[in-house]
Tab-separated table of C-alpha atoms and ligand atoms in Angstrom:
chain	number	residue	atom	x	y	z
Z	41	MET	CA	10.397	-7.195	0.645
Z	42	HIS	CA	7.618	-8.438	-1.559
Z	43	GLU	CA	9.977	-8.362	-4.576
Z	44	LEU	CA	11.389	-11.651	-3.300
Z	45	ALA	CA	8.129	-13.325	-4.318
Z	46	LEU	CA	8.461	-11.943	-7.851
Z	47	ALA	CA	12.135	-12.931	-8.086
Z	48	GLU	CA	11.096	-16.422	-7.059
Z	49	ALA	CA	8.467	-16.422	-9.802
Z	50	VAL	CA	11.110	-15.503	-12.386
Z	51	LEU	CA	13.396	-18.352	-11.327
Z	52	SER	CA	10.517	-20.790	-11.130
Z	53	ALA	CA	9.307	-19.890	-14.629
Z	54	ALA	CA	12.867	-20.114	-15.986
Z	55	ARG	CA	13.261	-23.562	-14.428
Z	56	GLU	CA	10.008	-24.681	-16.029
Z	57	VAL	CA	11.209	-23.485	-19.429
Z	58	ALA	CA	14.569	-25.239	-18.931
Z	59	GLU	CA	12.783	-28.475	-18.089
Z	60	ARG	CA	10.357	-28.205	-20.980
Z	61	GLU	CA	13.168	-27.463	-23.458
Z	62	GLY	CA	15.423	-30.131	-22.005
Z	63	LEU	CA	18.199	-27.673	-21.121
Z	64	GLU	CA	20.991	-28.852	-18.869
Z	65	ARG	CA	21.610	-25.374	-17.579
Z	66	VAL	CA	20.278	-21.868	-18.028
Z	67	THR	CA	22.996	-19.394	-18.983
Z	68	LYS	CA	21.004	-16.184	-19.192
Z	69	VAL	CA	17.643	-14.837	-18.078
Z	70	ALA	CA	16.764	-11.359	-19.335
Z	71	VAL	CA	14.209	-9.650	-17.100
Z	72	ARG	CA	12.307	-6.457	-17.831
Z	73	LEU	CA	10.950	-4.461	-14.906
Z	74	GLY	CA	8.131	-2.103	-15.755
Z	75	ALA	CA	8.896	1.343	-14.383
Z	76	LEU	CA	5.305	1.615	-13.153
Z	77	GLN	CA	6.012	-0.939	-10.413
Z	78	ARG	CA	9.109	0.959	-9.246
Z	79	ILE	CA	11.320	-1.981	-8.434
Z	80	SER	CA	14.939	-0.910	-8.751
Z	81	VAL	CA	17.466	-3.015	-10.646
Z	82	PRO	CA	19.768	-3.498	-7.616
Z	83	THR	CA	16.794	-4.517	-5.443
Z	84	PHE	CA	15.635	-7.087	-7.941
Z	85	GLU	CA	19.171	-8.426	-8.462
Z	86	PHE	CA	19.540	-8.754	-4.712
Z	87	CYS	CA	16.221	-10.632	-4.517
Z	88	VAL	CA	17.182	-13.002	-7.314
Z	89	ASN	CA	20.385	-13.895	-5.493
Z	90	GLU	CA	18.488	-14.401	-2.229
Z	91	VAL	CA	16.168	-16.985	-3.756
Z	92	ARG	CA	18.523	-18.463	-6.352
Z	93	PRO	CA	18.813	-22.225	-5.986
Z	94	GLY	CA	22.248	-23.559	-5.044
Z	95	ALA	CA	24.890	-25.582	-6.860
Z	96	GLY	CA	23.565	-28.462	-8.898
Z	97	SER	CA	20.450	-26.642	-10.059
Z	98	LYS	CA	19.944	-25.599	-13.658
Z	99	LEU	CA	19.799	-21.979	-12.521
Z	100	ALA	CA	22.788	-21.835	-10.173
Z	101	GLU	CA	25.016	-20.075	-12.717
Z	102	ALA	CA	22.442	-18.202	-14.775
Z	103	ASP	CA	23.317	-14.601	-15.570
Z	104	VAL	CA	20.142	-12.716	-14.659
Z	105	GLN	CA	20.140	-9.409	-16.538
Z	106	VAL	CA	17.642	-6.855	-15.350
Z	107	GLU	CA	16.573	-3.725	-17.157
Z	108	ILE	CA	13.861	-1.133	-16.665
Z	109	GLU	CA	11.168	-0.610	-19.278
Z	110	PRO	CA	9.694	2.922	-19.353
Z	111	VAL	CA	5.970	3.399	-18.782
Z	112	GLU	CA	3.677	3.927	-21.745
Z	113	LEU	CA	-0.048	4.415	-21.286
Z	114	ALA	CA	-2.525	4.880	-24.128
Z	115	CYS	CA	-5.843	6.626	-23.670
Z	116	ARG	CA	-8.646	4.620	-25.268
Z	117	PRO	CA	-11.132	7.450	-25.931
Z	118	CYS	CA	-8.701	10.028	-27.380
Z	119	GLY	CA	-5.651	8.007	-28.387
Z	120	ARG	CA	-3.094	10.090	-26.475
Z	121	HIS	CA	0.045	8.251	-25.354
Z	122	PHE	CA	1.390	9.405	-21.991
Z	123	GLY	CA	2.500	8.105	-18.651
Z	124	ILE	CA	6.150	8.738	-17.770
Z	125	GLU	CA	5.580	12.074	-16.078
Z	126	GLN	CA	2.339	11.008	-14.426
Z	127	ALA	CA	3.829	7.775	-13.086
Z	128	ASN	CA	6.878	9.622	-11.759
Z	129	ALA	CA	4.625	12.073	-9.950
Z	130	LEU	CA	2.960	9.328	-7.877
Z	131	GLU	CA	4.066	9.430	-4.276
Z	132	GLY	CA	3.257	8.132	-0.804
Z	133	ASP	CA	0.495	5.544	-0.484
Z	134	ARG	CA	-0.409	5.863	-4.162
Z	135	ALA	CA	3.090	4.949	-5.280
Z	136	GLU	CA	3.078	2.123	-2.731
Z	137	ALA	CA	-0.264	0.753	-3.968
Z	138	VAL	CA	0.975	0.745	-7.571
Z	139	HIS	CA	4.237	-0.855	-6.418
Z	140	PHE	CA	2.211	-3.803	-5.085
Z	141	ILE	CA	-0.430	-3.923	-7.839
Z	142	PRO	CA	0.421	-1.838	-10.940
Z	143	GLU	CA	-3.192	-1.899	-12.208
Z	144	LEU	CA	-4.222	0.303	-9.297
Z	145	VAL	CA	-2.675	3.130	-11.306
Z	146	HIS	CA	-6.169	3.375	-12.806
Z	147	ALA	CA	-7.275	4.935	-9.529
Z	148	PHE	CA	-4.588	7.594	-9.505
Z	149	ILE	CA	-3.772	8.697	-13.057
Z	150	ALA	CA	-5.955	10.088	-15.842
Z	151	CYS	CA	-5.314	11.108	-19.448
Z	152	PRO	CA	-3.729	14.584	-19.528
Z	153	ASP	CA	-5.831	15.535	-22.564
Z	154	CYS	CA	-9.308	14.199	-21.893
Z	155	ALA	CA	-9.142	13.181	-18.192
Z	156	SER	CA	-10.260	9.629	-18.980
Z	157	VAL	CA	-9.222	6.802	-16.653
Z	158	ASP	CA	-9.835	4.351	-19.498
Z	159	PHE	CA	-6.270	3.822	-20.620
Z	160	GLU	CA	-4.211	0.802	-21.529
Z	161	VAL	CA	-0.856	0.038	-19.933
Z	162	VAL	CA	1.015	-0.546	-23.186
Z	163	LYS	CA	4.489	-0.905	-21.679
Z	164	GLY	CA	6.340	-0.782	-18.423
Z	165	ARG	CA	3.853	-2.588	-16.192
Z	166	GLY	CA	5.691	-5.126	-14.028
Z	167	VAL	CA	8.024	-8.108	-14.075
Z	168	LEU	CA	8.470	-9.967	-17.374
Z	169	ILE	CA	10.980	-12.510	-18.645
Z	170	ALA	CA	12.170	-11.078	-21.971
Z	171	SER	CA	14.247	-14.125	-22.926
Z	172	ILE	CA	15.995	-17.213	-21.624
Z	173	GLU	CA	19.182	-18.803	-22.951
Z	174	GLY	CA	20.660	-22.145	-22.046
Z	175	GLU	CA	22.948	-24.985	-22.979
Z	176	GLY	CA	22.940	-28.699	-23.328
Z	177	GLY	CA	19.455	-29.281	-24.618
Z	178	HIS	CA	17.842	-29.778	-27.979
Z	179	GLY	CA	16.548	-26.197	-27.877
Z	180	ALA	CA	19.870	-24.531	-27.101
I	112	MET	CA	13.944	-18.859	-26.499
I	113	VAL	CA	10.688	-17.628	-24.976
I	114	HIS	CA	9.598	-14.084	-25.499
I	115	ASP	CA	7.925	-11.886	-22.910
I	116	LEU	CA	6.996	-14.691	-20.558
I	117	ASP	CA	4.834	-13.810	-17.564
I	118	PRO	CA	6.597	-15.493	-14.625
I	119	ARG	CA	3.719	-15.234	-12.148
I	120	PRO	CA	1.565	-18.257	-13.069
I	121	SER	CA	4.460	-20.636	-12.452
I	122	VAL	CA	4.608	-19.753	-8.772
I	123	ILE	CA	0.889	-19.916	-7.924
I	124	ARG	CA	0.807	-23.610	-7.137
I	125	ASP	CA	3.753	-23.134	-4.807
I	126	ARG	CA	2.073	-20.236	-3.029
I	127	LEU	CA	-0.976	-22.398	-2.344
I	128	SER	CA	0.950	-25.578	-1.547
I	129	GLY	CA	0.050	-25.282	2.146
I	130	VAL	CA	-3.641	-24.752	1.435
I	131	ALA	CA	-5.670	-27.942	1.852
I	132	ARG	CA	-8.650	-26.700	-0.160
I	133	VAL	CA	-9.890	-23.649	-2.015
I	134	VAL	CA	-13.600	-22.856	-1.759
I	135	CYS	CA	-14.981	-20.251	-4.177
I	136	VAL	CA	-18.256	-18.630	-3.245
I	137	SER	CA	-19.847	-18.055	-6.657
I	138	ALA	CA	-23.239	-17.168	-8.091
I	139	GLY	CA	-23.007	-15.442	-11.432
I	140	LYS	CA	-25.714	-13.158	-10.059
I	141	GLY	CA	-24.986	-9.954	-8.139
I	142	GLY	CA	-26.340	-9.159	-4.712
I	143	VAL	CA	-27.417	-12.657	-3.685
I	144	GLY	CA	-25.126	-12.733	-0.651
I	145	LYS	CA	-21.792	-14.125	-1.913
I	146	SER	CA	-19.743	-11.759	0.237
I	147	SER	CA	-21.915	-12.291	3.297
I	148	VAL	CA	-21.695	-16.063	2.884
I	149	ALA	CA	-17.952	-16.073	2.107
I	150	SER	CA	-16.981	-13.826	5.036
I	151	THR	CA	-19.266	-15.572	7.524
I	152	LEU	CA	-18.096	-18.968	6.310
I	153	ALA	CA	-14.502	-17.910	7.013
I	154	LEU	CA	-15.494	-16.680	10.491
I	155	LEU	CA	-17.287	-19.948	11.223
I	156	GLY	CA	-14.297	-21.966	10.037
I	157	ALA	CA	-12.060	-20.031	12.433
I	158	GLU	CA	-14.625	-20.602	15.195
I	159	GLN	CA	-14.366	-24.330	14.508
I	160	GLY	CA	-10.615	-24.179	15.027
I	161	MET	CA	-9.685	-24.273	11.347
I	162	ALA	CA	-6.899	-22.217	9.812
I	163	VAL	CA	-8.887	-20.243	7.267
I	164	GLY	CA	-7.965	-17.607	4.681
I	165	LEU	CA	-10.322	-15.214	2.921
I	166	LEU	CA	-9.461	-13.631	-0.424
I	167	ASP	CA	-11.818	-10.978	-1.773
I	168	LEU	CA	-11.616	-11.308	-5.551
I	169	ASP	CA	-14.289	-8.713	-6.178
I	170	LEU	CA	-11.489	-6.471	-7.400
I	171	THR	CA	-13.595	-3.450	-8.308
I	172	GLY	CA	-16.190	-3.786	-5.546
I	173	PRO	CA	-14.542	-5.384	-2.513
I	174	THR	CA	-16.761	-5.507	0.588
I	175	ASP	CA	-15.485	-8.299	2.839
I	176	HIS	CA	-13.478	-5.827	4.927
I	177	VAL	CA	-16.756	-4.110	5.852
I	178	ILE	CA	-18.372	-7.373	6.936
I	179	LEU	CA	-15.318	-8.322	8.993
I	180	GLY	CA	-14.602	-4.811	10.277
I	181	ALA	CA	-11.020	-5.259	9.091
I	182	ARG	CA	-8.645	-2.334	9.032
I	183	LEU	CA	-7.408	-1.170	5.638
I	184	GLY	CA	-3.780	-0.380	4.976
I	185	PHE	CA	-0.868	-2.189	3.384
I	186	PRO	CA	-0.259	-5.731	4.547
I	187	SER	CA	3.166	-6.462	5.969
I	188	GLU	CA	5.740	-7.749	3.524
I	189	GLU	CA	8.511	-10.206	3.988
I	190	TYR	CA	8.998	-12.994	1.472
I	191	GLY	CA	6.000	-11.606	-0.414
I	192	ILE	CA	3.039	-10.166	1.444
I	193	ASP	CA	1.382	-11.618	4.509
I	194	PRO	CA	-2.412	-11.540	4.453
I	195	GLU	CA	-3.766	-9.474	7.329
I	196	ARG	CA	-4.704	-11.427	10.477
I	197	HIS	CA	-8.180	-10.403	11.544
I	198	ALA	CA	-10.792	-12.161	13.710
I	199	GLY	CA	-8.799	-15.378	13.474
I	200	ILE	CA	-8.718	-15.252	9.662
I	201	SER	CA	-5.918	-14.521	7.182
I	202	PHE	CA	-7.530	-11.888	5.004
I	203	LEU	CA	-6.522	-10.194	1.765
I	204	SER	CA	-8.410	-7.718	-0.396
I	205	VAL	CA	-7.604	-5.109	-3.016
I	206	ALA	CA	-9.088	-2.677	-0.508
I	207	HIS	CA	-5.942	-3.125	1.606
I	208	PHE	CA	-3.975	-1.394	-1.147
I	209	LEU	CA	-6.598	0.908	-2.591
I	210	GLY	CA	-8.295	2.256	0.516
I	211	MET	CA	-11.444	4.050	-0.592
I	212	ASP	CA	-10.170	4.968	-4.069
I	213	ALA	CA	-11.842	3.470	-7.151
I	214	ALA	CA	-9.923	1.667	-9.900
I	215	ALA	CA	-11.985	0.724	-12.963
I	216	LEU	CA	-10.396	-2.357	-14.525
I	217	ARG	CA	-10.846	-3.932	-17.938
I	218	GLY	CA	-10.277	-7.623	-18.593
I	219	GLY	CA	-6.489	-7.656	-18.891
I	220	ASP	CA	-6.179	-5.483	-15.796
I	221	VAL	CA	-8.420	-7.842	-13.837
I	222	THR	CA	-6.240	-10.794	-14.839
I	223	ASN	CA	-3.060	-8.917	-13.950
I	224	THR	CA	-4.393	-7.914	-10.546
I	225	LEU	CA	-5.508	-11.452	-9.779
I	226	LEU	CA	-2.157	-12.909	-10.890
I	227	GLU	CA	-0.212	-10.350	-8.883
I	228	LEU	CA	-2.191	-11.153	-5.719
I	229	LEU	CA	-1.828	-14.904	-6.204
I	230	ALA	CA	1.907	-14.569	-6.936
I	231	ILE	CA	2.852	-12.419	-3.955
I	232	ALA	CA	0.512	-13.546	-1.155
I	233	ARG	CA	1.968	-16.057	1.292
I	234	TRP	CA	-0.970	-17.898	2.808
I	235	GLY	CA	1.101	-20.432	4.694
I	236	ALA	CA	-0.659	-23.524	6.026
I	237	LEU	CA	-4.452	-23.270	5.750
I	238	ASP	CA	-7.218	-25.816	6.107
I	239	ALA	CA	-9.192	-23.746	3.633
I	240	LEU	CA	-8.929	-20.609	1.556
I	241	VAL	CA	-12.352	-19.066	0.919
I	242	ILE	CA	-12.607	-16.881	-2.195
I	243	ASP	CA	-15.334	-14.292	-2.574
I	244	MET	CA	-16.199	-14.021	-6.266
I	245	PRO	CA	-17.524	-10.939	-8.078
I	246	PRO	CA	-20.919	-10.986	-9.802
I	247	GLY	CA	-21.120	-12.067	-13.407
I	248	LEU	CA	-19.418	-14.651	-15.588
I	249	GLY	CA	-16.377	-12.783	-16.763
I	250	ASP	CA	-12.676	-12.371	-16.333
I	251	THR	CA	-12.458	-13.507	-12.728
I	252	ALA	CA	-14.571	-16.623	-13.292
I	253	LEU	CA	-12.392	-17.565	-16.267
I	254	ASP	CA	-9.136	-16.800	-14.463
I	255	VAL	CA	-10.095	-18.768	-11.365
I	256	HIS	CA	-10.814	-21.737	-13.591
I	257	ARG	CA	-7.525	-21.246	-15.428
I	258	TYR	CA	-5.224	-20.634	-12.493
I	259	LEU	CA	-7.063	-22.431	-9.655
I	260	PRO	CA	-8.650	-25.363	-11.495
I	261	LYS	CA	-9.054	-27.415	-8.320
I	262	ALA	CA	-11.094	-24.772	-6.510
I	263	ALA	CA	-14.477	-26.128	-5.413
I	264	HIS	CA	-17.463	-23.822	-5.808
I	265	LEU	CA	-20.128	-23.125	-3.250
I	266	VAL	CA	-22.920	-21.561	-5.284
I	267	VAL	CA	-25.299	-19.056	-3.707
I	268	SER	CA	-28.768	-18.200	-4.986
I	269	THR	CA	-31.852	-16.539	-3.592
I	270	PRO	CA	-35.354	-17.940	-4.149
I	271	SER	CA	-36.050	-15.194	-6.694
I	272	ARG	CA	-36.587	-16.511	-10.187
I	273	LEU	CA	-34.351	-13.684	-11.414
I	274	ALA	CA	-31.489	-14.925	-9.256
I	275	CYS	CA	-32.102	-18.521	-10.318
I	276	GLU	CA	-31.985	-17.498	-13.978
I	277	SER	CA	-28.400	-16.233	-13.635
I	278	VAL	CA	-27.291	-18.864	-11.151
I	279	ARG	CA	-28.443	-21.508	-13.649
I	280	ARG	CA	-26.025	-20.045	-16.211
I	281	CYS	CA	-23.259	-20.027	-13.618
I	282	LEU	CA	-23.910	-23.708	-12.821
I	283	SER	CA	-24.017	-24.473	-16.510
I	284	LEU	CA	-20.600	-22.835	-17.023
I	285	LEU	CA	-19.074	-24.603	-14.020
I	286	SER	CA	-20.416	-27.891	-15.312
I	287	LYS	CA	-18.963	-27.287	-18.801
I	288	GLN	CA	-15.619	-26.427	-17.205
I	289	GLY	CA	-15.762	-29.582	-15.128
I	290	ALA	CA	-15.210	-27.490	-12.019
I	291	PRO	CA	-16.001	-29.158	-8.690
I	292	VAL	CA	-19.219	-27.818	-7.129
I	293	LEU	CA	-19.934	-28.455	-3.451
I	294	GLY	CA	-23.621	-27.612	-3.719
I	295	VAL	CA	-26.097	-24.762	-3.727
I	296	VAL	CA	-26.940	-22.561	-0.742
I	297	GLU	CA	-30.250	-20.742	-0.729
I	298	ASN	CA	-29.970	-17.265	0.806
I	299	MET	CA	-32.512	-14.652	1.903
I	300	LYS	CA	-35.267	-17.168	2.368
I	301	ALA	CA	-38.359	-15.511	3.864
I	302	LYS	CA	-40.137	-17.365	6.683
I	303	ALA	CA	-43.316	-17.825	4.680
I	304	ASP	CA	-41.508	-18.754	1.473
I	305	ASP	CA	-42.073	-22.387	0.562
I	306	SER	CA	-40.795	-22.080	-3.004
I	307	THR	CA	-38.772	-24.987	-4.353
I	308	GLU	CA	-37.013	-23.093	-7.163
I	309	VAL	CA	-33.490	-23.372	-5.702
I	310	ALA	CA	-33.896	-27.012	-4.708
I	311	GLU	CA	-35.041	-27.822	-8.247
I	312	LEU	CA	-32.134	-25.875	-9.694
I	313	ALA	CA	-29.654	-27.864	-7.619
I	314	ALA	CA	-31.341	-31.127	-8.549
I	315	ALA	CA	-31.260	-30.243	-12.251
I	316	PHE	CA	-27.452	-30.223	-12.041
I	317	GLY	CA	-27.269	-33.282	-9.823
I	318	LEU	CA	-26.101	-31.102	-6.942
I	319	ARG	CA	-27.052	-30.930	-3.304
I	320	HIS	CA	-29.157	-28.131	-1.901
I	321	LEU	CA	-26.986	-27.576	1.152
I	322	GLY	CA	-29.453	-25.497	3.136
I	323	SER	CA	-31.421	-22.267	3.408
I	324	LEU	CA	-30.273	-19.088	5.130
I	325	PRO	CA	-33.035	-16.816	6.423
I	326	ARG	CA	-33.549	-13.235	5.334
I	327	ASP	CA	-32.166	-11.786	8.542
I	328	PRO	CA	-33.039	-8.190	9.492
I	329	ASP	CA	-30.276	-8.223	12.141
I	330	LEU	CA	-27.446	-8.896	9.702
I	331	GLU	CA	-27.005	-5.283	8.622
I	332	SER	CA	-26.384	-3.932	12.116
I	333	ALA	CA	-24.001	-6.804	12.911
I	334	LEU	CA	-21.734	-5.985	9.950
I	335	GLY	CA	-18.259	-4.930	11.020
I	336	THR	CA	-18.265	-6.843	14.308
I	337	PRO	CA	-17.262	-10.483	13.829
I	338	GLU	CA	-18.737	-11.707	17.146
I	339	ARG	CA	-22.068	-10.169	16.243
I	340	VAL	CA	-22.018	-11.570	12.707
I	341	ARG	CA	-21.386	-15.022	14.173
I	342	ALA	CA	-24.344	-14.526	16.534
I	343	THR	CA	-26.908	-13.800	13.781
I	344	ALA	CA	-29.623	-16.222	12.671
I	345	PHE	CA	-27.940	-16.026	9.258
I	346	ALA	CA	-24.688	-17.415	10.724
I	347	SER	CA	-26.566	-20.053	12.755
I	348	ALA	CA	-28.099	-21.419	9.570
I	349	LEU	CA	-24.722	-21.344	7.816
I	350	ARG	CA	-22.915	-23.138	10.671
I	351	PRO	CA	-23.884	-26.737	9.740
I	352	ILE	CA	-22.976	-26.009	6.122
I	353	ALA	CA	-19.585	-24.695	7.285
I	354	THR	CA	-19.047	-27.810	9.377
I	355	GLU	CA	-19.805	-29.956	6.390
I	356	ILE	CA	-17.580	-28.023	4.003
I	357	PHE	CA	-14.598	-27.725	6.312
I	358	GLY	CA	-14.995	-31.210	7.699
I	359	SER	CA	-15.267	-33.018	4.382
G	284	ATP	N1	-29.625	-13.580	4.559
G	284	ATP	C1	-29.632	-12.239	4.486
G	284	ATP	N2	-30.514	-11.498	5.172
G	284	ATP	C2	-30.535	-10.146	5.090
G	284	ATP	N3	-29.695	-9.442	4.322
G	284	ATP	C3	-28.804	-10.124	3.618
G	284	ATP	C4	-28.700	-11.540	3.643
G	284	ATP	N4	-27.697	-11.929	2.832
G	284	ATP	C5	-27.180	-10.808	2.318
G	284	ATP	N5	-27.835	-9.714	2.783
G	284	ATP	C6	-27.607	-8.314	2.410
G	284	ATP	O1	-27.841	-8.190	1.017
G	284	ATP	C7	-26.908	-7.334	0.395
G	284	ATP	C8	-26.117	-8.101	-0.647
G	284	ATP	O2	-25.308	-9.082	-0.007
G	284	ATP	P1	-23.801	-9.345	-0.435
G	284	ATP	O3	-23.092	-8.067	-0.615
G	284	ATP	O4	-23.245	-10.341	0.494
G	284	ATP	O5	-24.095	-9.988	-1.860
G	284	ATP	P2	-23.058	-10.277	-3.050
G	284	ATP	O6	-23.597	-11.424	-3.781
G	284	ATP	O7	-21.705	-10.394	-2.493
G	284	ATP	O8	-23.187	-8.934	-3.885
G	284	ATP	P3	-22.208	-8.505	-5.125
G	284	ATP	O9	-22.660	-9.314	-6.277
G	284	ATP	O10	-22.464	-7.046	-5.282
G	284	ATP	O11	-20.802	-8.825	-4.708
G	284	ATP	C9	-26.055	-6.785	1.519
G	284	ATP	O12	-26.579	-5.561	1.928
G	284	ATP	C10	-26.180	-7.840	2.607
G	284	ATP	O13	-25.957	-7.328	3.881
G	285	MG	MG1	-19.912	-9.343	-3.032
G	286	ZN	ZN1	-7.565	10.902	-23.457
C-alpha cells in the first residue's frame, strides 16, 4: 500500500513541527485527504497506526483525525467550477494513476463547459495536515 | 498551530537516505541529449556493478522508458512504491502511471507531481540516483534545487552556439544557486568538428570539460535495447565519464 509512505510523511512532518515548537507531545493531528486521490479514511487510519512510532515518542498518543475534502476544480479559460462528478466517474487505470499522482487528472478530465484541460485543482487534491495540537511547549 | 502543511517534503531526505549521490543531467536547452546521456549513464553504472536508479523528471515529456525499452504499467507498491527493475537499473517515470496519455501541467502541478514521486518512491540502497531533467529553467530546476540541494549536476551541451547560449544560462543559474556541478559533457560532436565552444564554456565557469560524445548514427536503431545502447560508439565515449562520476 503506497498510502503507508504518505502516512509516514504526515507523522514525520508532525514530529518536525513538535520539535520546532518545543512540544513535549502531540495531542492531535488533523489530516485532510483530497477526494481526488481516493484514499479512504479507514485505510489512512490503518496506515498511520502501522507507521506510528512507539511509546516514548512525541507522537505515540496523538489523536490523528482524518477527513475527506471534496474535489473542486476551476477552469481557467471559462471560470466554471466542477469536478466532483468527473472525479467520481474515473475508473480502472485512470483512477489508479490519479490515486498515485493526483495531477495526472489533467490527462483524464476536461471542463464540462468548454472542454479545456487547463484547470486548477482548487480543493481536494491529496494529503494535507490541517492542524497540529500539542502540550508541554511554549507554543501549546 | 500550523495550517495546511504539506507533509511530503519532510520525508524526502528519509526516502533518499540510502542513496550515496544524486546526479542530475541538466542543460537548460532542449534536445541536446540529456535523456540519452542520463539513461546510458545509468546503464553504464549498472554495467560497472553499481546499484543505480534512474528518475525521469521530464514530467510532461518522459522518454527514458523508450531508450531503456522499459515496460510501462504501475510499479508495485508496498511501503510506498518500488521503482521498476529494468536492465539492472531501478527506474521510475511518470510514464509508468500515465501510459501514452498526455497531462499538461502548470507550475504548481509540476511541483506536486515531483513531491509526490519523491515522497512515495522507495529507492533503497543506491550508489547513485541519476535524474533526467526537462529542458528549460523552470519549475523542475527550481524544485530540484529546493528539495534536492545536494544533487550534483552533469551538464550536457552540443557544439552548436545555440545550445551553448542556453547552457551558459543554465550554468549561470547553477552557479548562483551554489549547486555542485560535476562538469560539462559535449554531445553530438561531428568527426570533423574542431570547435572549442563547449570547452571554453566550461572553462568560463571554472568547470571541467569531461569529454565529447560523437554524433552517432547507430544510436537511433539501438534505442529500446539496453545491450545495443551499451554497444554504441556514443556509450563507449560516455563510459570513462561514467567511471569517473560513479567512482569519485
Ligand atoms: N550523440 C548522439 N548521436 C546521435 N543522436 C543523438 C545523440 N545524442 C542524442 N541523440 C538524439 O537526439 C535526439 C535528442 O536527444 P535526447 O532526447 O536525449 O535529448 P534531450 O536533451 O533529453 O531532449 P529534451 O530536451 O526534449 O528532453 C534524440 O532523437 C536522440 O536519439
Ligand atoms: Mg529528454
Ligand atoms: Zn471551461
